Amino acid sequence: MACENETAIVLREAGQKVTPQRVHILCEVRHSGVHITASRLIEELRTSHPFIDASTVYRTLASAADLGLVYETDMGSGESEFEWVGKDRHHHLICRTCGDVTSLDNSYLDGVATLLYEEAGFQADLGHFAIFGVCKSCQTKA
Amino acid sequence: MACENETAIVLREAGQKVTPQRVHILCEVRHSGVHITASRLIEELRTSHPFIDASTVYRTLASAADLGLVYETDMGSGESEFEWVGKDRHHHLICRTCGDVTSLDNSYLDGVATLLYEEAGFQADLGHFAIFGVCKSCQTKA
DNA sequence: GTCGCAAATGCAAGTCGTTGCAGTTGCAGC
DNA sequence: GCTGCAACTGCAACGACTTGCATTTGCGAC
Ligand SMILES: [Mn+2]
Ligand SMILES: [Mn+2]
Ligand SMILES: [Zn+2]
Ligand SMILES: [Zn+2]
């Protein structure tokens, strides 16, 4: 239940009202593995908190993404996937051939952010990228 | 009409059947400025080729994106934007404050692709990224 | 504690995009 | 040119997501 309290604090700090719906939705995002789609979230909440409407889920996720509390990323499935923004900033490498998803430390793109700031004066927010390509093992198989 | 012929050739080389619908849809993508959404495309085709069904437009754009004939990018509007893959590979910087969109030469991310290949053996396809952040003039105003 | 109001929610209708299927068509082989 | 078949299309039903509006509620001010 530490999660509930902490989520409430984060919401309050972001200038949002702390409603039970929001706390349940965002705690579910935090607890349910890494990435989760809106429809899967709705499905899981249906059993634990059946009174929460789907539109509330969509609205909560959208505003949380705007406020930078969660990442919203297209991992190639067609549906956006959401992830709580924790301490470990990262990106993902996604293989177009086998579908394998791996994580990539934020530091790989630090150089790009620095370069953009120096050359264009642009303060880039390289939050949580999905980088598509072909993984090592799929290349050797070909 | 050079566009029609060239598009037909590209389709054939990609192993697709050359149908009038596909040629019209992809030529419209090529001609209509830089980025275009599916719904705007459907609207424009309604006047010139009213017989083309919306589902055909969506399917054509999806398969063209899979084949690497067009880029499909979320520029922040909520709708995917499509762009014909021409000679000039580029990315975009999008300001979250003023909405300004600028282009960025592909070379800025070349280093990342090299790094990913050397360190992870991952052959990244850094096609057409939308990089969000705050532009120079919006930073100075703040 | 209670009041008042802006913000958030639930509901229902609406829009956007996807999918299954039956009919059509491009095109390779003859 | 014809033929045959897999690929493609249009249609209609469907699922995903959004939006307008009346009601409820969190929470700051008293
Ligand atoms: Mn992630
Ligand atoms: Mn572009
Ligand atoms: Zn792979
Ligand atoms: Zn700006």
Coordinates of C-alpha atoms in Angstrom, one line a residue, chain A:
Chain A
M1 CA 0.0 0.0 0.0
A2 CA 3.0 2.2 0.0
C3 CA 2.3 2.6 -3.7
E4 CA -1.1 4.1 -3.1
N5 CA 0.4 6.8 -0.8
E6 CA 3.3 7.6 -3.0
T7 CA 1.1 7.8 -6.1
A8 CA -1.2 10.2 -4.2
I9 CA 1.7 12.4 -3.4
V10 CA 2.9 12.4 -7.0
L11 CA -0.5 13.3 -8.2
R12 CA -0.9 16.2 -5.7
E13 CA 2.5 17.6 -6.6
A14 CA 1.5 17.5 -10.3
G15 CA -1.5 19.7 -9.4
Q16 CA -4.1 16.9 -9.9
K17 CA -6.9 16.0 -7.6
V18 CA -6.3 12.7 -5.8
T19 CA -9.3 10.6 -6.6
P20 CA -9.6 6.9 -5.8
Q21 CA -10.0 6.1 -9.6
R22 CA -6.7 7.8 -10.5
V23 CA -4.8 6.1 -7.6
H24 CA -6.1 2.7 -8.6
I25 CA -5.4 3.2 -12.3
L26 CA -1.9 4.5 -11.8
C27 CA -1.0 1.9 -9.1
E28 CA -2.1 -0.8 -11.5
V29 CA 0.3 0.7 -14.1
R30 CA 3.1 0.6 -11.6
H31 CA 2.4 -3.0 -10.5
S32 CA 1.6 -4.7 -13.8
G33 CA 5.0 -5.6 -15.1
V34 CA 6.6 -3.1 -17.3
H35 CA 4.5 -2.0 -20.2
I36 CA 0.7 -2.2 -20.3
T37 CA -1.9 -1.3 -22.8
A38 CA -5.0 0.7 -22.0
S39 CA -7.3 -2.2 -22.9
R40 CA -5.4 -4.7 -20.8
L41 CA -5.5 -2.3 -17.9
I42 CA -9.3 -1.9 -18.3
E43 CA -9.7 -5.6 -18.3
E44 CA -7.6 -6.0 -15.1
L45 CA -9.5 -3.2 -13.3
R46 CA -12.8 -4.7 -14.3
T47 CA -12.2 -7.4 -11.7
S48 CA -10.7 -5.4 -8.9
H49 CA -12.5 -2.0 -9.4
P50 CA -15.5 -2.6 -11.6
F51 CA -17.0 0.8 -11.0
I52 CA -14.2 2.6 -12.9
D53 CA -15.3 3.6 -16.4
A54 CA -13.1 3.0 -19.5
S55 CA -13.3 6.7 -20.4
T56 CA -11.8 7.6 -17.0
V57 CA -8.9 5.1 -17.6
Y58 CA -8.2 6.7 -21.0
R59 CA -8.4 10.3 -19.5
T60 CA -6.2 9.4 -16.6
L61 CA -3.5 7.8 -18.8
A62 CA -3.5 10.7 -21.2
S63 CA -3.2 13.4 -18.5
A64 CA -0.5 11.3 -16.7
A65 CA 1.4 11.1 -19.9
D66 CA 1.1 14.9 -20.4
L67 CA 2.4 15.5 -16.9
G68 CA 5.3 13.1 -17.5
L69 CA 4.2 10.6 -14.8
V70 CA 4.0 7.7 -17.4
Y71 CA 5.6 7.1 -20.8
E72 CA 3.2 6.4 -23.7
T73 CA 5.0 4.5 -26.4
D74 CA 4.1 2.7 -29.6
M75 CA 6.0 -0.6 -29.4
G76 CA 4.7 -1.7 -32.7
S77 CA 1.6 -3.6 -31.6
G78 CA -0.8 -0.9 -32.8
E79 CA -1.8 0.0 -29.2
S80 CA 0.0 2.5 -27.1
E81 CA 1.8 0.9 -24.2
F82 CA 2.1 2.7 -20.9
E83 CA 4.9 2.5 -18.3
W84 CA 5.4 4.3 -15.0
V85 CA 8.3 6.7 -15.1
G86 CA 10.6 5.4 -12.5
K87 CA 14.3 5.9 -11.7
D88 CA 15.7 3.8 -14.5
R89 CA 15.5 5.8 -17.7
H90 CA 15.7 3.5 -20.7
H91 CA 14.8 2.9 -24.3
H92 CA 14.0 -0.3 -26.2
L93 CA 15.4 -2.2 -29.1
I94 CA 12.7 -4.1 -31.0
C95 CA 13.5 -6.8 -33.5
R96 CA 11.3 -6.6 -36.6
T97 CA 12.0 -10.2 -37.4
C98 CA 11.6 -12.1 -34.1
G99 CA 9.8 -9.4 -32.1
D100 CA 12.3 -9.6 -29.3
V101 CA 12.3 -6.5 -27.0
T102 CA 15.4 -5.5 -25.0
S103 CA 16.2 -2.5 -22.9
L104 CA 18.8 0.1 -23.6
D105 CA 20.3 2.4 -21.0
N106 CA 19.5 6.1 -21.4
S107 CA 23.1 6.9 -21.7
Y108 CA 23.2 5.7 -25.3
L109 CA 21.3 8.7 -26.4
D110 CA 22.9 11.3 -24.1
G111 CA 25.3 12.3 -26.8
V112 CA 22.4 13.1 -29.1
A113 CA 20.8 15.3 -26.5
T114 CA 24.0 17.2 -26.0
L115 CA 24.6 17.6 -29.7
L116 CA 21.1 18.9 -30.3
Y117 CA 21.5 21.4 -27.5
E118 CA 24.9 22.7 -28.7
E119 CA 24.1 22.8 -32.4
A120 CA 20.4 23.7 -32.4
G121 CA 19.7 25.1 -28.9
F122 CA 17.0 22.5 -28.7
Q123 CA 16.4 21.0 -25.2
A124 CA 15.4 17.5 -26.3
D125 CA 13.3 15.2 -24.0
L126 CA 14.5 11.7 -25.0
G127 CA 12.1 9.9 -22.7
H128 CA 11.4 6.4 -23.8
F129 CA 12.1 5.5 -27.4
A130 CA 11.2 2.4 -29.4
I131 CA 14.0 1.7 -31.8
F132 CA 13.2 -0.9 -34.5
G133 CA 15.7 -3.0 -36.4
V134 CA 17.1 -6.5 -36.7
C135 CA 18.6 -8.2 -33.7
K136 CA 22.0 -9.9 -33.7
S137 CA 20.7 -13.5 -33.8
C138 CA 18.2 -12.8 -36.6
Q139 CA 21.1 -11.3 -38.7
T140 CA 23.3 -14.3 -38.3
K141 CA 20.4 -16.6 -39.2
A142 CA 19.8 -14.8 -42.5

